[in-house]
Coordinates of C-alpha atoms in Angstrom, one line a residue:
X1 CA 40.6 -4.9 -9.3
X2 CA 37.2 -4.3 -11.0
X3 CA 35.9 -6.7 -13.5
X4 CA 36.2 -5.9 -17.2
X5 CA 32.4 -6.0 -17.7
X6 CA 31.6 -3.4 -15.0
X7 CA 30.9 0.1 -16.1
X8 CA 32.2 3.3 -14.5
X9 CA 29.8 5.8 -12.9
X10 CA 30.4 9.4 -11.9
X11 CA 29.6 10.1 -8.2
X12 CA 30.7 13.8 -7.9
X13 CA 32.5 16.5 -9.9
X14 CA 34.2 19.6 -8.4
X15 CA 35.7 22.1 -10.8
X16 CA 38.2 23.7 -8.3
X17 CA 40.6 21.9 -6.1
X18 CA 44.1 22.7 -4.9
X19 CA 46.9 20.1 -4.4
X20 CA 49.8 20.5 -1.9
X21 CA 53.0 18.7 -1.2
X22 CA 52.9 17.7 2.4
X23 CA 55.9 17.0 4.7
X24 CA 56.3 13.4 5.8
X25 CA 54.6 12.5 9.0
X26 CA 57.1 12.0 11.8
X27 CA 54.7 10.3 14.2
X28 CA 51.2 8.8 14.4
X29 CA 49.6 12.1 15.1
X30 CA 47.0 13.4 12.7
X31 CA 47.7 15.6 9.7
X32 CA 47.5 19.4 10.1
X33 CA 46.7 21.7 7.1
X34 CA 48.5 24.5 8.9
X35 CA 51.8 22.7 8.1
X36 CA 51.2 23.1 4.4
X37 CA 51.9 26.1 2.2
X38 CA 48.2 26.9 1.8
X39 CA 48.8 30.2 0.0
X40 CA 50.9 28.6 -2.7
X41 CA 49.3 25.3 -4.0
X42 CA 51.5 23.1 -6.1
X43 CA 48.7 22.3 -8.6
X44 CA 45.1 23.4 -9.3
X45 CA 42.5 21.6 -11.4
X46 CA 39.2 19.7 -11.1
X47 CA 38.3 16.6 -9.1
X48 CA 36.1 13.8 -10.4
X49 CA 35.0 10.9 -8.2
X50 CA 34.0 7.8 -10.1
X51 CA 32.9 4.2 -9.1
X52 CA 33.6 0.9 -10.8
X53 CA 32.3 -2.1 -9.0
X54 CA 32.8 -1.7 -5.3
X55 CA 35.9 0.6 -5.6
X56 CA 35.8 4.4 -5.9
X57 CA 38.4 6.5 -7.6
X58 CA 39.3 10.1 -6.8
X59 CA 40.8 11.6 -10.0
X60 CA 42.6 14.9 -10.3
X61 CA 42.3 16.2 -13.9
X62 CA 43.2 19.3 -15.9
X63 CA 40.4 21.7 -16.1
X64 CA 40.7 22.3 -19.9
X65 CA 42.1 19.1 -21.5
X66 CA 40.8 16.6 -18.9
X67 CA 44.3 15.0 -18.7
X68 CA 44.7 12.8 -15.6
X69 CA 47.2 14.3 -13.1
X70 CA 46.9 11.8 -10.3
X71 CA 44.5 9.1 -9.1
X72 CA 43.6 7.7 -5.7
X73 CA 41.9 4.3 -5.6
X74 CA 39.6 4.0 -2.6
X75 CA 38.5 0.6 -1.4
X76 CA 37.0 1.7 2.0
X77 CA 36.0 5.0 3.7
X78 CA 37.2 6.1 6.1
X79 CA 40.5 4.5 5.4
X80 CA 44.1 5.1 4.5
X81 CA 43.3 6.2 1.0
X82 CA 41.4 9.3 2.2
X83 CA 42.1 10.9 5.5
X84 CA 40.9 14.1 7.1
X85 CA 43.1 16.7 8.9
X86 CA 42.7 17.7 12.5
X87 CA 42.5 21.5 12.0
X88 CA 40.1 22.0 9.1
X89 CA 37.1 20.4 7.3
X90 CA 38.2 21.7 3.9
X91 CA 41.4 19.7 3.5
X92 CA 42.1 16.0 3.1
X93 CA 45.1 13.7 2.5
X94 CA 45.0 11.4 -0.5
X95 CA 47.2 8.3 -1.2
X96 CA 47.7 8.4 -5.0
X97 CA 49.0 5.5 -7.0
X98 CA 50.5 5.2 -10.5
X99 CA 50.2 2.4 -13.0
X100 CA 53.2 0.6 -11.5
X101 CA 51.6 0.5 -8.0
X102 CA 53.8 3.2 -6.5
X103 CA 52.0 5.4 -4.0
X104 CA 52.5 8.8 -2.5
X105 CA 50.6 11.1 -0.1
X106 CA 49.4 14.6 -1.2
X107 CA 47.2 17.2 0.3
X108 CA 44.0 18.5 -1.4
X109 CA 41.8 21.4 -0.4
X110 CA 38.6 23.2 -1.4
X111 CA 38.0 26.9 -1.3
X112 CA 34.4 26.3 -0.4
X113 CA 33.1 24.2 2.6
X114 CA 30.2 23.0 0.5
X115 CA 32.5 21.4 -2.0
X116 CA 34.3 19.6 0.8
X117 CA 31.0 18.4 2.3
X118 CA 29.9 17.0 -1.1
X119 CA 33.2 15.2 -1.5
X120 CA 32.8 13.6 1.9
X121 CA 29.1 12.6 1.3
X122 CA 29.8 11.1 -2.1
X123 CA 32.3 8.7 -0.7
X124 CA 30.1 7.8 2.3
X125 CA 27.1 7.1 0.2
X126 CA 29.0 4.8 -2.2
X127 CA 30.5 2.7 0.6
X128 CA 27.2 2.5 2.4
X129 CA 25.8 1.0 -0.8
X130 CA 28.7 -1.4 -0.9
X131 CA 28.0 -2.6 2.6
X132 CA 24.3 -3.2 1.8
X133 CA 25.2 -5.2 -1.3
X134 CA 27.6 -7.3 0.6
X135 CA 25.1 -8.1 3.3
X136 CA 22.4 -9.0 0.7
X137 CA 24.9 -11.3 -1.0
X138 CA 25.7 -13.1 2.2
X139 CA 22.1 -13.5 3.1
X140 CA 21.4 -15.0 -0.3
X141 CA 24.2 -17.5 0.1
X142 CA 23.1 -18.5 3.6
X143 CA 19.5 -18.9 2.3
X144 CA 20.7 -21.3 -0.5
X145 CA 22.9 -23.4 1.8
X146 CA 20.6 -23.4 4.8
X147 CA 18.0 -26.1 5.6
X148 CA 14.9 -25.9 3.4
X149 CA 11.4 -26.2 4.7
X150 CA 9.8 -29.6 3.9
X151 CA 6.2 -29.1 3.0
X152 CA 5.6 -32.6 1.7
X153 CA 3.3 -35.2 3.4
X154 CA 4.8 -37.8 5.6
X155 CA 3.9 -41.4 5.2
X156 CA 0.4 -42.1 6.4
X157 CA -0.3 -38.4 6.9
X158 CA -3.7 -37.2 5.6
X159 CA -5.6 -33.9 5.4
X160 CA -9.3 -33.3 5.9
X161 CA -11.2 -30.5 4.1
X162 CA -14.5 -29.2 5.3
X163 CA -16.3 -27.6 2.4
X164 CA -19.4 -25.5 2.8
X165 CA -19.7 -26.2 6.6
X166 CA -19.5 -22.6 7.6
X167 CA -22.2 -21.3 5.4
X168 CA -25.7 -21.0 6.9
X169 CA -28.8 -21.8 4.9
X170 CA -32.1 -20.0 5.1
X171 CA -34.9 -22.0 6.8
X172 CA -37.8 -22.8 4.4
X173 CA -41.0 -21.0 5.2
X174 CA -44.0 -23.2 6.3
X175 CA -46.6 -23.9 3.6
X176 CA -50.2 -25.1 3.7
X177 CA -51.6 -28.2 2.0
X178 CA -52.1 -26.3 -1.2
X179 CA -48.5 -25.2 -1.4
X180 CA -49.2 -21.5 -0.6
X181 CA -48.0 -19.8 2.5
X182 CA -50.4 -18.5 5.1
X183 CA -50.6 -14.8 5.3
X184 CA -50.1 -13.3 8.8
X185 CA -53.0 -11.6 10.5
X186 CA -53.2 -7.8 10.2
X187 CA -51.7 -6.0 13.2
X188 CA -54.2 -5.0 15.9
X189 CA -57.2 -6.5 14.1
X190 CA -59.4 -9.6 14.2
X191 CA -60.3 -12.0 11.4
X192 CA -64.0 -12.1 10.6
X193 CA -65.5 -15.6 10.7
X194 CA -66.4 -17.2 7.4
X195 CA -70.1 -17.2 6.4
X196 CA -72.2 -20.2 7.5
X197 CA -72.7 -22.9 5.0
X198 CA -76.5 -22.9 5.6
X199 CA -76.9 -19.3 4.6
X200 CA -74.8 -19.4 1.5
X201 CA -77.9 -19.2 -0.8
X202 CA -79.9 -16.6 1.3
X203 CA -79.5 -12.8 1.1
X204 CA -81.1 -10.4 3.5
X205 CA -81.8 -7.0 2.0
X206 CA -83.0 -4.4 4.4
X207 CA -85.4 -1.7 3.0
X208 CA -86.1 1.4 5.0
X209 CA -89.4 3.3 4.7
X210 CA -90.8 6.1 6.7
X211 CA -92.2 3.8 9.4
X212 CA -91.2 0.5 8.0
X213 CA -90.1 -2.2 10.4
X214 CA -88.1 -4.1 7.9
X215 CA -88.2 -6.4 4.9
X216 CA -87.3 -10.1 4.8
X217 CA -86.1 -11.5 1.5
X218 CA -86.6 -15.2 1.3
X219 CA -85.3 -17.4 -1.4
X220 CA -87.1 -20.5 -2.7
X221 CA -85.5 -23.6 -4.2
X222 CA -85.1 -21.8 -7.5
X223 CA -83.4 -18.8 -5.8
X224 CA -86.4 -16.5 -6.6
X225 CA -86.9 -13.6 -4.3
X226 CA -90.2 -12.9 -2.5
X227 CA -90.6 -9.6 -0.7
X228 CA -93.2 -9.4 2.1
X229 CA -93.8 -5.8 3.2
X230 CA -95.7 -4.6 6.2
X231 CA -96.3 -0.9 6.1
X232 CA -99.0 0.9 8.0
X233 CA -98.6 3.9 5.8
X234 CA -99.5 1.9 2.6
X235 CA -102.8 0.7 4.3
X236 CA -103.8 4.3 4.8
X237 CA -102.9 5.1 1.2
X238 CA -105.0 2.3 -0.3
X239 CA -107.7 2.1 2.3
X240 CA -108.7 -0.7 4.5
X241 CA -109.0 -4.2 2.9
X242 CA -112.1 -6.0 4.1
X243 CA -112.8 -9.6 4.0
X244 CA -114.2 -10.9 0.7
X245 CA -118.1 -11.0 0.5
X246 CA -119.8 -14.3 0.8
X247 CA -122.2 -15.4 -1.9

């Protein structure tokens, strides 16, 4: 029996279904729809398949009033509550029960094969869900009662952590005595030597004349400049300088 707190859900509704009285089965052979009076059904109405808990219920109801004609509780499928016939896919045998627990077997049939297919699939899907729920419940119980993984430290057990060992640090660049880095030489060139310390206060300024041989600029102790020029063209311009006359 379903629990009182469980709600009832509708699995499938078919508006047209026929009900037949079937002869008692004399042997264990399968039911045959050809043995029924298919052209004269004993009742016609609608079928509604519901589920409450793990059980399904095939209900035959009046089309207009919805009054219950018969009900077949289904606890497993395939099973004795719903059986197929051997000569058609549109007809089934239901075991109906009343409130007093008395049961009887009747035949039901659909005029359309699609309705019969939907009826079959609705029951299959419900009991597939019931099987999955049962397996999950069993696994949960086994998980609670099974051995638990002990992640605690044993007596005397320690753990070592290496923090920051895998990170590489950049090597510092070499610096000179003044704290500044040395610049690399230019590619493909040479560094000019620094000027000599003895010539730091002397400047050589070349002057070009028409036939001048050069000029030498000398610096005295006060850094004054004296220019000595030797130019043959200037001698011609000013004339020849003779020695001073003696008195």
